[in-house]
CSV table of C-alpha atoms in Angstrom, one decimal:
chain,number,residue,atom,x,y,z
A,1367,ASP,CA,85.9,97.5,81.0
A,1368,GLN,CA,84.3,99.1,83.8
A,1369,GLN,CA,82.3,96.7,85.5
A,1370,VAL,CA,80.9,98.8,88.1
A,1371,LYS,CA,80.0,102.6,86.9
A,1372,GLN,CA,78.7,105.1,88.9
A,1373,ASN,CA,78.0,107.9,85.8
A,1374,SER,CA,77.2,110.4,88.0
A,1375,PRO,CA,80.3,112.2,89.8
A,1376,SER,CA,78.7,115.0,91.5
A,1377,LEU,CA,75.5,115.7,93.2
A,1378,SER,CA,73.9,119.0,95.7
A,1379,VAL,CA,71.2,118.4,97.4
A,1380,GLN,CA,70.2,120.8,100.2
A,1381,GLU,CA,69.7,120.1,104.2
A,1382,GLY,CA,66.9,117.9,104.9
A,1383,ARG,CA,66.3,116.4,101.0
A,1384,ILE,CA,66.7,113.2,100.1
A,1385,SER,CA,69.6,111.9,98.2
A,1386,ILE,CA,70.2,109.6,95.7
A,1387,LEU,CA,73.5,108.4,93.9
A,1388,ASN,CA,73.0,105.5,91.4
A,1389,CYS,CA,75.0,102.7,90.5
A,1390,ASP,CA,75.4,100.6,87.0
A,1391,TYR,CA,76.9,96.9,86.9
A,1392,THR,CA,77.8,94.7,83.8
A,1393,ASN,CA,79.1,91.3,85.8
A,1394,SER,CA,75.8,88.9,86.3
A,1395,MET,CA,77.8,87.2,88.6
A,1396,PHE,CA,77.9,89.4,91.5
A,1397,ASP,CA,76.1,88.7,94.7
A,1398,TYR,CA,76.9,91.2,97.2
A,1399,PHE,CA,77.3,95.2,97.1
A,1400,LEU,CA,78.3,97.5,99.4
A,1401,TRP,CA,78.4,101.1,99.7
A,1402,TYR,CA,81.7,103.5,101.4
A,1403,LYS,CA,82.1,106.6,102.1
A,1404,LYS,CA,85.3,108.6,102.1
A,1405,TYR,CA,86.2,112.0,103.7
A,1406,PRO,CA,88.4,114.1,102.0
A,1407,ALA,CA,92.7,112.9,103.6
A,1408,GLU,CA,90.0,109.4,105.2
A,1409,GLY,CA,90.1,106.1,104.1
A,1410,PRO,CA,86.8,104.8,102.9
A,1411,THR,CA,84.5,104.1,105.7
A,1412,PHE,CA,82.0,101.0,104.9
A,1413,LEU,CA,78.3,102.5,105.1
A,1414,ILE,CA,76.3,99.8,104.3
A,1415,SER,CA,75.0,96.4,102.4
A,1416,ILE,CA,72.9,94.5,100.3
A,1417,SER,CA,73.0,90.6,99.3
A,1418,SER,CA,71.5,89.7,95.3
A,1419,ILE,CA,68.6,88.1,97.2
A,1420,LYS,CA,67.2,90.8,98.7
A,1421,ASP,CA,66.3,94.0,97.1
A,1422,LYS,CA,66.1,96.6,99.8
A,1423,ASN,CA,68.2,97.0,102.8
A,1424,GLU,CA,67.8,99.9,105.1
A,1425,ASP,CA,69.9,101.0,108.0
A,1426,GLY,CA,68.4,104.6,109.8
A,1427,ARG,CA,68.9,107.0,106.9
A,1428,PHE,CA,70.2,105.5,104.3
A,1429,THR,CA,68.2,102.8,102.3
A,1430,VAL,CA,70.0,100.5,99.4
A,1431,PHE,CA,67.8,99.4,96.6
A,1432,LEU,CA,69.2,96.7,94.4
A,1433,ASN,CA,67.5,96.0,90.9
A,1434,LYS,CA,68.9,93.3,89.7
A,1435,SER,CA,66.8,92.8,86.2
A,1436,ALA,CA,68.4,96.1,85.2
A,1437,LYS,CA,72.0,95.3,87.2
A,1438,HIS,CA,71.3,99.1,88.6
A,1439,LEU,CA,71.4,99.6,92.5
A,1440,SER,CA,70.7,103.1,94.5
A,1441,LEU,CA,71.6,104.5,97.6
A,1442,HIS,CA,69.0,106.7,99.6
A,1443,ILE,CA,69.7,109.0,102.2
A,1444,VAL,CA,66.9,110.9,104.1
A,1445,PRO,CA,67.1,113.7,105.4
A,1446,SER,CA,70.2,114.4,103.9
A,1447,GLN,CA,72.5,116.4,106.4
A,1448,PRO,CA,75.8,119.1,105.9
A,1449,GLY,CA,78.0,116.3,107.3
A,1450,ASP,CA,76.9,113.6,104.9
A,1451,SER,CA,79.1,115.6,102.3
A,1452,ALA,CA,81.1,113.3,101.3
A,1453,VAL,CA,82.9,111.0,98.0
A,1454,TYR,CA,80.3,107.8,97.8
A,1455,PHE,CA,81.3,105.0,96.6
A,1456,CYS,CA,79.9,101.9,94.9
A,1457,ALA,CA,81.2,98.0,95.4
A,1458,ALA,CA,80.5,94.8,94.3
A,1459,SER,CA,81.9,91.2,94.7
A,1460,GLY,CA,81.0,87.5,94.2
A,1461,TYR,CA,81.8,84.1,95.0
A,1462,GLY,CA,85.0,82.4,93.1
A,1463,GLY,CA,86.5,83.3,90.4
A,1464,ALA,CA,87.3,86.6,89.2
A,1465,THR,CA,83.9,88.7,90.8
A,1466,ASN,CA,85.7,87.0,94.0
A,1467,LYS,CA,87.1,90.4,95.7
A,1468,LEU,CA,85.6,94.3,95.6
A,1469,ILE,CA,85.5,96.1,92.9
A,1470,PHE,CA,84.7,100.0,92.5
A,1471,GLY,CA,82.7,102.4,90.7
A,1472,THR,CA,84.7,105.6,90.5
A,1473,GLY,CA,82.6,107.7,93.1
A,1474,THR,CA,80.2,110.0,93.3
A,1475,LEU,CA,80.5,113.6,95.0
A,1476,LEU,CA,78.0,114.2,97.9
A,1477,ALA,CA,77.6,118.0,98.1
A,1478,VAL,CA,74.7,118.9,100.7
A,1479,GLN,CA,74.3,122.0,101.2
A,1480,PRO,CA,73.3,124.0,104.4
B,1299,GLU,CA,86.1,102.1,115.3
B,1300,ALA,CA,88.2,100.3,112.4
B,1301,ASP,CA,92.4,99.9,114.0
B,1302,ILE,CA,94.1,99.8,110.8
B,1303,TYR,CA,96.9,102.6,110.3
B,1304,GLN,CA,98.8,103.5,107.6
B,1305,THR,CA,102.5,105.3,107.9
B,1306,PRO,CA,103.6,107.4,106.2
B,1307,ARG,CA,100.8,109.5,105.5
B,1308,TYR,CA,102.6,111.9,103.5
B,1309,LEU,CA,105.4,110.8,101.5
B,1310,VAL,CA,107.3,113.0,98.8
B,1311,ILE,CA,110.8,111.2,97.2
B,1312,GLY,CA,113.3,111.6,95.1
B,1313,THR,CA,112.6,109.0,92.1
B,1314,GLY,CA,115.3,105.9,91.8
B,1315,LYS,CA,114.8,105.5,96.0
B,1316,LYS,CA,113.7,102.4,97.6
B,1317,ILE,CA,110.3,103.2,99.8
B,1318,THR,CA,108.2,100.7,102.0
B,1319,LEU,CA,104.4,101.8,102.9
B,1320,GLU,CA,103.5,100.1,106.1
B,1321,CYS,CA,100.1,99.0,107.1
B,1322,SER,CA,99.7,97.5,110.7
B,1323,GLN,CA,95.6,96.2,111.4
B,1324,THR,CA,94.8,95.3,115.5
B,1325,MET,CA,92.1,92.9,114.4
B,1326,GLY,CA,93.0,90.1,113.4
B,1327,HIS,CA,91.9,89.8,110.7
B,1328,ASP,CA,93.5,87.4,108.1
B,1329,LYS,CA,92.9,89.2,105.0
B,1330,MET,CA,94.3,92.7,103.9
B,1331,TYR,CA,94.4,94.2,101.0
B,1332,TRP,CA,96.5,97.2,99.0
B,1333,TYR,CA,94.0,99.7,96.6
B,1334,GLN,CA,95.7,102.4,94.4
B,1335,GLN,CA,93.9,105.2,93.5
B,1336,ASP,CA,94.0,108.4,91.3
B,1337,PRO,CA,92.3,111.3,91.6
B,1338,GLY,CA,88.9,110.9,90.6
B,1339,MET,CA,88.8,107.8,89.7
B,1340,GLU,CA,87.6,104.2,91.2
B,1341,LEU,CA,90.4,102.3,93.7
B,1342,HIS,CA,92.1,99.0,91.7
B,1343,LEU,CA,93.9,96.5,94.0
B,1344,ILE,CA,96.9,95.8,93.6
B,1345,HIS,CA,97.5,92.8,96.3
B,1346,TYR,CA,96.1,91.3,98.5
B,1347,SER,CA,96.5,88.0,100.9
B,1348,TYR,CA,94.5,85.6,102.8
B,1349,GLY,CA,96.7,84.9,105.4
B,1350,VAL,CA,100.3,84.6,107.0
B,1351,ASN,CA,102.7,83.7,104.1
B,1352,SER,CA,100.0,84.3,101.5
B,1353,THR,CA,100.2,87.0,99.1
B,1354,GLU,CA,98.5,87.9,95.4
B,1355,LYS,CA,98.4,90.3,92.9
B,1356,GLY,CA,95.8,92.5,92.1
B,1357,ASP,CA,93.7,93.0,89.0
B,1358,LEU,CA,95.9,96.1,88.1
B,1359,SER,CA,99.8,95.3,87.5
B,1360,SER,CA,102.0,97.2,89.7
B,1361,GLU,CA,105.5,96.8,90.4
B,1362,SER,CA,105.5,96.9,94.0
B,1363,THR,CA,106.0,93.7,96.1
B,1364,VAL,CA,104.4,92.8,99.6
B,1365,SER,CA,105.3,90.2,102.0
B,1366,ARG,CA,102.7,89.1,104.6
B,1367,ILE,CA,105.2,87.4,107.9
B,1368,ARG,CA,102.4,88.9,110.5
B,1369,THR,CA,98.8,88.8,110.7
B,1370,GLU,CA,98.8,91.6,111.9
B,1371,HIS,CA,101.6,94.0,109.3
B,1372,PHE,CA,100.9,94.1,105.4
B,1373,PRO,CA,103.8,96.1,104.2
B,1374,LEU,CA,104.2,97.2,100.6
B,1375,THR,CA,107.8,98.6,98.7
B,1376,LEU,CA,108.9,100.1,95.7
B,1377,GLU,CA,112.1,98.7,95.3
B,1378,SER,CA,112.7,101.6,92.6
B,1379,ALA,CA,110.4,104.8,92.2
B,1380,ARG,CA,109.0,106.4,89.2
B,1381,PRO,CA,107.2,109.4,89.0
B,1382,SER,CA,104.9,106.5,87.4
B,1383,HIS,CA,104.5,105.5,90.9
B,1384,THR,CA,103.1,108.9,92.5
B,1385,SER,CA,99.2,107.9,93.4
B,1386,GLN,CA,97.1,107.5,96.4
B,1387,TYR,CA,98.0,103.9,98.1
B,1388,LEU,CA,95.2,102.2,100.6
B,1389,CYS,CA,95.4,99.5,102.8
B,1390,ALA,CA,92.3,97.6,103.9
B,1391,SER,CA,91.2,94.4,105.9
B,1392,SER,CA,88.9,92.0,106.1
B,1393,ALA,CA,87.8,88.9,108.4
B,1394,ALA,CA,87.4,85.8,107.1
B,1395,GLY,CA,84.5,84.8,105.3
B,1396,PRO,CA,82.3,85.6,103.1
B,1397,PRO,CA,83.9,88.3,100.0
B,1398,ASN,CA,81.0,90.8,101.9
B,1399,GLN,CA,82.5,90.8,104.5
B,1400,PRO,CA,82.8,94.8,104.9
B,1401,GLN,CA,86.7,96.3,104.6
B,1402,HIS,CA,88.1,98.7,107.1
B,1403,PHE,CA,90.4,100.8,105.0
B,1404,GLY,CA,93.9,103.0,106.8
B,1405,ASP,CA,93.8,106.7,105.9
B,1406,GLY,CA,96.1,106.3,103.4
B,1407,THR,CA,99.7,107.4,101.9
B,1408,ARG,CA,99.7,110.1,99.6
B,1409,LEU,CA,103.0,109.1,98.2
B,1410,SER,CA,105.3,111.5,95.0
B,1411,ILE,CA,108.1,110.5,93.7
B,1412,LEU,CA,109.6,113.6,92.4
């Protein structure tokens, strides 16, 4: 059973508009959440993270929001640029036991149209 | 900029062959990981190491083996390749500390077993 779910396999957005990528999780023991970006034929690169003690973390055009009660997080990209076109993976981890490793979602392919 | 290298980038080989996928990092990271990813699917952790002479199996059962004799080197070996081993293999490393430390990924090896 998937513990981290990205239910939208793809998303298309116009350049300059906001991109919102969503992620849901089932394990309440997760303490940290990370977003990775992956271009074709390259490995994933770390984008931004958030701890469970926060509900928002911002880094330039990228903001991650965490709603613990809903077990939901989202990545906002504003404004979107064509270079943002990539697969975005959500990942979660926690301290100890079975959660002491990164668990990845299946990814969302973002296409930013010029 | 992350410095983690995987070779080969692509490998097409026949059934029954012994294969070693190389992974090296120059960041002095204690933690290293191997993931397996099929198209459109999540990354599955198959092996990890928290330091020299330490290796553990990940969440996804794999017929591969790993070794960690030097901090910078974490090779993965398949003794007898089969078509079911066809996949992309991604190596990653991270600094010691809590699980939220970002993992730095190599560009992967795409393996095809005929």
